Short mmCIF file of C-alpha atoms in Angstrom, two decimals:
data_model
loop_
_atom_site.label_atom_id
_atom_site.label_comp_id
_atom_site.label_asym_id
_atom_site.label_seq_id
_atom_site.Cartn_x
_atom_site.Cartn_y
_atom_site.Cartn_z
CA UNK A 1 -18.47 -14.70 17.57
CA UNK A 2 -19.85 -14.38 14.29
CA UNK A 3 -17.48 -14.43 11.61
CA UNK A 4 -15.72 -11.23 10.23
CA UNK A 5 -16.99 -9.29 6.99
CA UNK A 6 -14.95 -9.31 4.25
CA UNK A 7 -15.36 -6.47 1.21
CA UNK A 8 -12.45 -6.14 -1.70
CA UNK A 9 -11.29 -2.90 -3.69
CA UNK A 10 -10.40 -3.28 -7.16
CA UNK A 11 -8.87 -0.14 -8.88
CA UNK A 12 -8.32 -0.48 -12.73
CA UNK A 13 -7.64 1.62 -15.90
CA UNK A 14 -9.95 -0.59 -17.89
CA UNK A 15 -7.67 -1.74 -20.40
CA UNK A 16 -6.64 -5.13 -18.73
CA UNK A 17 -10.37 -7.01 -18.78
CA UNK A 18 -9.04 -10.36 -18.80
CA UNK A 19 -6.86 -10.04 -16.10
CA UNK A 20 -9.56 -8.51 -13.88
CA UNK A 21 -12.13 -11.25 -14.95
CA UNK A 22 -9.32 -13.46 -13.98
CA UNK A 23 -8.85 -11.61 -10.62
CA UNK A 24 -12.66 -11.36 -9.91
CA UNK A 25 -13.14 -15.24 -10.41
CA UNK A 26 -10.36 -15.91 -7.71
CA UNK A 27 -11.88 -13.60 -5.10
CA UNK A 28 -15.51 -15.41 -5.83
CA UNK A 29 -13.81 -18.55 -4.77
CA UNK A 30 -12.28 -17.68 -1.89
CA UNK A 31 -13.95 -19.93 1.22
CA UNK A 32 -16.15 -18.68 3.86
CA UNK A 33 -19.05 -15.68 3.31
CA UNK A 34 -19.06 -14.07 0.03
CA UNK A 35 -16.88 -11.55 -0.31
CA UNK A 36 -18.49 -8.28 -1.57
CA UNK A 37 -16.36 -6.69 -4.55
CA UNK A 38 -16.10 -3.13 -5.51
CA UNK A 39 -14.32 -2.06 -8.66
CA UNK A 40 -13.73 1.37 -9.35
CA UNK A 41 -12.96 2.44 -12.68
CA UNK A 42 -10.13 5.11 -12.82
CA UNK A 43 -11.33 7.27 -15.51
CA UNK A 44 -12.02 4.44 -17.77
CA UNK A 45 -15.38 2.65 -18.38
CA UNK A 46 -15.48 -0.92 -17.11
CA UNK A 47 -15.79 -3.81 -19.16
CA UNK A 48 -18.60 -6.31 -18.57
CA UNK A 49 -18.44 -7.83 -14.72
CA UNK A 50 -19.55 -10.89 -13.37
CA UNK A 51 -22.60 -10.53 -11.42
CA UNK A 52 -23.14 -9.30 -8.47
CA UNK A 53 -19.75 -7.19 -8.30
CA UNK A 54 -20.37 -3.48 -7.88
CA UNK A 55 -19.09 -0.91 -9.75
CA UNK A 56 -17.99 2.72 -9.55
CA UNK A 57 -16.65 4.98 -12.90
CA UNK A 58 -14.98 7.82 -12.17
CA UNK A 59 -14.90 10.43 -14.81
CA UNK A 60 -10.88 10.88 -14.94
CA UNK A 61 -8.35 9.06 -13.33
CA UNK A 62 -7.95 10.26 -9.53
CA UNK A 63 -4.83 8.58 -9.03
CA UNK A 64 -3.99 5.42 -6.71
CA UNK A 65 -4.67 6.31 -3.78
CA UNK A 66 -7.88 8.89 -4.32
CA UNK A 67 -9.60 5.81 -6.48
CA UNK A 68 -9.20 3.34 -3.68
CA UNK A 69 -10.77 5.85 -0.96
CA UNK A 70 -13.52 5.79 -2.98
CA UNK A 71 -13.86 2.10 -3.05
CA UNK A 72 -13.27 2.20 0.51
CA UNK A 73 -16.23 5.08 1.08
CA UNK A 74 -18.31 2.66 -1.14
CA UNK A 75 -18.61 0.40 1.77
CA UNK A 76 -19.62 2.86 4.14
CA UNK A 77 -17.76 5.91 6.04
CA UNK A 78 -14.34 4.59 6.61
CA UNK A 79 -15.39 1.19 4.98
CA UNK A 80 -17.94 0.73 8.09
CA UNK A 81 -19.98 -1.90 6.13
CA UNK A 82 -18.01 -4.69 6.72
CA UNK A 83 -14.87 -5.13 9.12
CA UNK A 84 -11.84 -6.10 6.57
CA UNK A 85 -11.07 -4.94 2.93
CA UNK A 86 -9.09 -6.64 0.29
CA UNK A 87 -7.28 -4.12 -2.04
CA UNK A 88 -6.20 -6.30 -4.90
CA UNK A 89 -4.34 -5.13 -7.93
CA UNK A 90 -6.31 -5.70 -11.25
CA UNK A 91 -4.22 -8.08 -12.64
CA UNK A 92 -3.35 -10.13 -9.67
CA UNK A 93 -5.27 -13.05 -8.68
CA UNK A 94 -5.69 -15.08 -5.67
CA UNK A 95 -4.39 -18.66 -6.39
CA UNK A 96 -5.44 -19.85 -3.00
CA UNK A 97 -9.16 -20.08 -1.59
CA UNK A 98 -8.09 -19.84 1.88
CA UNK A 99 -6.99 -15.95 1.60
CA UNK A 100 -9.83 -14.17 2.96
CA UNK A 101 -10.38 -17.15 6.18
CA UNK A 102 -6.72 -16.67 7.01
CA UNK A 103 -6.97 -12.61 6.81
CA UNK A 104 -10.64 -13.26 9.30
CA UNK A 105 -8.58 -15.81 11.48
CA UNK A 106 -5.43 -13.19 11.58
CA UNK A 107 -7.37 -10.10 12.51
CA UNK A 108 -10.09 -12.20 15.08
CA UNK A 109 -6.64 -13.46 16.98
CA UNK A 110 -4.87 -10.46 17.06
CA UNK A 111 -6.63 -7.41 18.23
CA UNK A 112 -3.56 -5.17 17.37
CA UNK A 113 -3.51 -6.38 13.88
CA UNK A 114 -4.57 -3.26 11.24
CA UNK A 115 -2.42 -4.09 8.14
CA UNK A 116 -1.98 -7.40 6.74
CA UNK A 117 0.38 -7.20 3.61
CA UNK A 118 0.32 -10.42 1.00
CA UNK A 119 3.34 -11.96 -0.67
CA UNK A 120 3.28 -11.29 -3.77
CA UNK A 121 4.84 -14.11 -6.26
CA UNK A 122 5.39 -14.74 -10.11
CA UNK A 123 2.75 -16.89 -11.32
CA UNK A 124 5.71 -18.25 -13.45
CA UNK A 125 8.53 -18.84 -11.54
CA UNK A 126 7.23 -18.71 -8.20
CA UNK A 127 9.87 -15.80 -7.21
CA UNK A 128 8.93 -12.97 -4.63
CA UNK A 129 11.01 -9.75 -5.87
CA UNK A 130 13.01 -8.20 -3.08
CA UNK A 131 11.46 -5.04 -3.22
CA UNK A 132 7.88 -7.01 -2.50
CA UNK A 133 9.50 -7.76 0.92
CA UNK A 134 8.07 -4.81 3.37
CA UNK A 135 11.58 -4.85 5.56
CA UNK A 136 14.97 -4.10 5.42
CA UNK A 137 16.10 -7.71 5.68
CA UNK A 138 14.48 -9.53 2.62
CA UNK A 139 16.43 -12.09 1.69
CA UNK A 140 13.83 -14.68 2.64
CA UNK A 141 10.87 -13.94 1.33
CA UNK A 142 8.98 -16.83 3.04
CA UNK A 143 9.45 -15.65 6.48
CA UNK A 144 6.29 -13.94 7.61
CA UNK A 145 7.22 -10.72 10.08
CA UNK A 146 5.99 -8.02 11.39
CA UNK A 147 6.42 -4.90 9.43
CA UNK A 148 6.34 -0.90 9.14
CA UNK A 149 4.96 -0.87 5.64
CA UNK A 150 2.98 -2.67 3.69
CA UNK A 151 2.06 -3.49 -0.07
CA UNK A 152 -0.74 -1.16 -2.19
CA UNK A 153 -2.32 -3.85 -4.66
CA UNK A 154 -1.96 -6.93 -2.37
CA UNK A 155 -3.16 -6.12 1.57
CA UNK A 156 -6.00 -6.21 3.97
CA UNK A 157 -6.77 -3.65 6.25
CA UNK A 158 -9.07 -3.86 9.34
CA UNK A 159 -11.60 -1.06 8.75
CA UNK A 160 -11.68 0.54 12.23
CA UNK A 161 -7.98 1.85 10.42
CA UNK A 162 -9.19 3.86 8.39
CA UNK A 163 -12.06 5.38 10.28
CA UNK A 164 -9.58 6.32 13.25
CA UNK A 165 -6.91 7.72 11.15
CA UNK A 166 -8.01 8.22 7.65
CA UNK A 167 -7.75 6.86 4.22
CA UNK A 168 -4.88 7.30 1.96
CA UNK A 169 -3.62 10.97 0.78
CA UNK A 170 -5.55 11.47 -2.12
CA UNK A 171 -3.14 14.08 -3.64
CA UNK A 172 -0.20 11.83 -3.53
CA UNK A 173 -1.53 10.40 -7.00
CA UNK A 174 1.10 7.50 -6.99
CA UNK A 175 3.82 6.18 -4.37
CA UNK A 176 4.86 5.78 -0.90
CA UNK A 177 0.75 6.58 0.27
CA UNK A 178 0.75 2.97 1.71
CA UNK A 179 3.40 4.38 3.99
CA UNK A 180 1.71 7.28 4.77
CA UNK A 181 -1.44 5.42 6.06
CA UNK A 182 1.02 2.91 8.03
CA UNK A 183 3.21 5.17 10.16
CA UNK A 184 -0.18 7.09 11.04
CA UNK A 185 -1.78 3.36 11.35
CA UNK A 186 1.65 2.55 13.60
CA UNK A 187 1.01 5.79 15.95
CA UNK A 188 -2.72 5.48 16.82
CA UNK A 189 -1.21 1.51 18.42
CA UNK A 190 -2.02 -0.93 15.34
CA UNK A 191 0.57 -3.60 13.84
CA UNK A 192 0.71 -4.12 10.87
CA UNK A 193 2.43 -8.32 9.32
CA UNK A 194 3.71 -9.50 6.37
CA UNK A 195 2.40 -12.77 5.61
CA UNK A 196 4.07 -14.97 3.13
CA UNK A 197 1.38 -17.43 3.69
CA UNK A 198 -1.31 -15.19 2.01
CA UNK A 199 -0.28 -14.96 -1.56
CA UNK A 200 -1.00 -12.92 -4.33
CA UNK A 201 -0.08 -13.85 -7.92
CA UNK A 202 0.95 -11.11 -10.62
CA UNK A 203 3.07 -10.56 -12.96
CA UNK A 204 6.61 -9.36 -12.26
CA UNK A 205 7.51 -5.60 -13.32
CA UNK A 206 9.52 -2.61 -12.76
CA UNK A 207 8.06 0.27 -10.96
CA UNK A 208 9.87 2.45 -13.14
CA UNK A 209 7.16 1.72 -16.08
CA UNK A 210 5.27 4.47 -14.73
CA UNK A 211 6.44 8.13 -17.09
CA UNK A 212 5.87 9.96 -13.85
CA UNK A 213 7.81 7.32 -11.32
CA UNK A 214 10.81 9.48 -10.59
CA UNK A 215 8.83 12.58 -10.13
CA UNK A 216 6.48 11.02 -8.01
CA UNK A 217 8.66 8.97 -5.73
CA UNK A 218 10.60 11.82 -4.49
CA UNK A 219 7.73 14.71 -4.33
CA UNK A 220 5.78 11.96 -2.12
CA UNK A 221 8.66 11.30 -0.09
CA UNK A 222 9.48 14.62 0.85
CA UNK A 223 5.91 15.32 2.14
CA UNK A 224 5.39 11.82 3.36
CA UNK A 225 8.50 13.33 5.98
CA UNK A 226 6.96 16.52 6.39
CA UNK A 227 3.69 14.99 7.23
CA UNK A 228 4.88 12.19 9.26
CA UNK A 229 8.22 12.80 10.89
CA UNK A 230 9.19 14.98 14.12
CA UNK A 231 10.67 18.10 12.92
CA UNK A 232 14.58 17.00 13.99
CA UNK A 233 13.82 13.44 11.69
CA UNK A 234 12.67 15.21 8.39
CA UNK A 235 16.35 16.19 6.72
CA UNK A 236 17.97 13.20 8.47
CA UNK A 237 15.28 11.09 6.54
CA UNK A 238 15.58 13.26 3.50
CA UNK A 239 19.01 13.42 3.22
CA UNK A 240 19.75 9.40 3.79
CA UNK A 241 17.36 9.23 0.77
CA UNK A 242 19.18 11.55 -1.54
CA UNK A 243 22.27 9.37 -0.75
CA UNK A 244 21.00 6.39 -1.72
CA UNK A 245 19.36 7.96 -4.74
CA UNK A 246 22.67 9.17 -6.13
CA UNK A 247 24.32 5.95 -4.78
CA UNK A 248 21.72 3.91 -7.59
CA UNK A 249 23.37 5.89 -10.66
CA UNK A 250 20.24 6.47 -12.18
CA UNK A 251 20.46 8.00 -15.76
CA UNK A 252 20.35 12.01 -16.39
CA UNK A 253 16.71 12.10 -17.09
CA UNK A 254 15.89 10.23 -14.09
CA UNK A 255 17.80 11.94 -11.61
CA UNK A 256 16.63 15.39 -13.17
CA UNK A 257 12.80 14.09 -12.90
CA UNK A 258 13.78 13.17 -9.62
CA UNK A 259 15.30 16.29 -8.05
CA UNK A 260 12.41 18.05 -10.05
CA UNK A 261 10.07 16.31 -7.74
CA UNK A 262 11.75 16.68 -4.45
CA UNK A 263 12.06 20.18 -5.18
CA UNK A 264 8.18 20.07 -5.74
CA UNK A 265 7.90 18.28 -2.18
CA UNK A 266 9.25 21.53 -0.40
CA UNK A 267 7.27 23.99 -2.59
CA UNK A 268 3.79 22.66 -2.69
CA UNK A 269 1.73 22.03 0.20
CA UNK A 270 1.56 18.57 1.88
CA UNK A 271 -1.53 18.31 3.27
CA UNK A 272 -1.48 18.18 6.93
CA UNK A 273 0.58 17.59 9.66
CA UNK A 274 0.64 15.29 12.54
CA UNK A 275 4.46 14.57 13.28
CA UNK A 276 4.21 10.99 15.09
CA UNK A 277 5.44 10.36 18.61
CA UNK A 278 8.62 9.66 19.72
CA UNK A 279 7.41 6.03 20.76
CA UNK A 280 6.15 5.57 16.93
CA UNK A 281 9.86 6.12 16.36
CA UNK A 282 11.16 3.69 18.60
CA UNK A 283 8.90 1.15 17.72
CA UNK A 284 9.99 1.66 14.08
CA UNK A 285 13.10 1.12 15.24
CA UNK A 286 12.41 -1.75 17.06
CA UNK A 287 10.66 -3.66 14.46
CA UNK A 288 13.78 -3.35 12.49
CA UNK A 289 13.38 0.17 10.04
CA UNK A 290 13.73 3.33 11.54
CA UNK A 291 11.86 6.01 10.24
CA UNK A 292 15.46 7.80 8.48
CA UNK A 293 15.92 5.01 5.95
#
């Protein structure tokens, strides 16, 4: 069998070149075929690139999830050119060569395999954040698993993915559209691991740098539920979030930019709607994260 295709999105703002040169260098090295890079600048020009690496400007930033559909469509419809994509935040890098032959090896064995998410690590101290975990139980970040979720900047998707079920929601700009793409990915049969073999260095942050996070976060989660979720699920979901919201004591201006945006999530439209099945649920459930927390 001849080996698996490999392609890599890069989405970036433009204003971290180093980093991406740093980033680009890393994939080049990776063993095995070539793997065929496609950075997409977000409504930013894009510094000078090594050669060979293609390149996409878009004339305002899309968000997230828009810009990396349209690396994905720059492969093909549904990424058809090759069988695997890489989507690699800008100022990661790969310190491994072996990344792409494990993701090929992973996806040849396992014909249920869709998502593969990377661990993502400190290139200082080595440390794996919690929240970089995809599962409930996180405490040990070394212990590979399979998973409901996976990671936005530091994954590997089989192709065939997205041309069954679709690329990301374009008009959630920012947040939870990785989970979006997985429950549908989990419903049409696919798996989806977290390997803390496959690792993916960058610098440790808060999530909350982002002016719109709160806003964002809770608009996308109240139609990721009214997208996703079987009717009875939706306020069950909803409602163990808004609990756990209030149980974080997040400051006045947070918690109004947050309640601003889940009211947003009932008013505006959520694209459409294709509540999974009730066996989605119970596998959920079974792999440890039931689709109400």
């Amino acid at each position: 069998m001849s080996a698996m295709k490999v392609g890599a999105v890069v989405l970036t703002m433009g204003n971290r070149p180093e980093e991406l040169r740093e980033l680009l260098d890393s994939v080049a090295k990776q063993d095995g075929d070539p793997v065929e890079v496609v950075v997409v600048g977000n409504g930013s020009p894009l510094p000078a690139l090594p050669e060979g690496v293609r390149t996409i400007e878009l004339p305002e930033n899309v968000g997230i999830p828009a810009g990396r559909n349209v690396g994905i469509e720059a492969f093909g419809p549904g990424g058809s050119d090759v069988d695997v994509l890489l989507f690699l935040d800008d100022d990661g890098l790969l310190p491994g060569t072996d990344t792409a032959e494990l993701c090929r090896r992973a996806f040849a064995d396992d014909p249920e395999l869709g998502i593969i998410s990377f661990r993502i690590a400190d290139p200082d101290t080595g440390v794996t954040q919690r929240r970089h975990v995809p599962r409930l139980r996180a405490s040990d970040p070394l212990r590979s698993s399979r998973v409901t979720t996976f990671l936005g900047g530091a994954n590997a998707v089989r192709t065939t993915v997205f041309q069954q079920v679709g690329g990301l929601p374009d008009d959630f700009f920012y947040a939870h559209e990785e989970t979006d793409l997985a429950w549908r990915a989990l419903d049409a049969g696919w798996m989806i691991d977290y390997r803390s073999d496959m690792v993916l260095h960058h610098p440790t942050t808060a999530p909350s740098r982002h002016a719109v996070y709160h806003r964002m976060v809770a608009r996308n989660r109240v139609w990721l539920a009214r997208r996703n979720l079987p009717a009875l699920l939706v306020p069950v979901y909803l409602g163990v979030w808004l609990l756990l919201t209030l149980a974080r004591r997040p400051s006045k201006t947070a918690l109004r930019a947050w309640f601003g945006g889940f009211r947003e999530g009932w008013k505006t439209p959520c694209g459409p709607r294709r509540p999974m099945k009730w066996r989605t649920v119970w596998r959920l459930t079974r792999l440890g994260r039931p689709p109400v927390i």
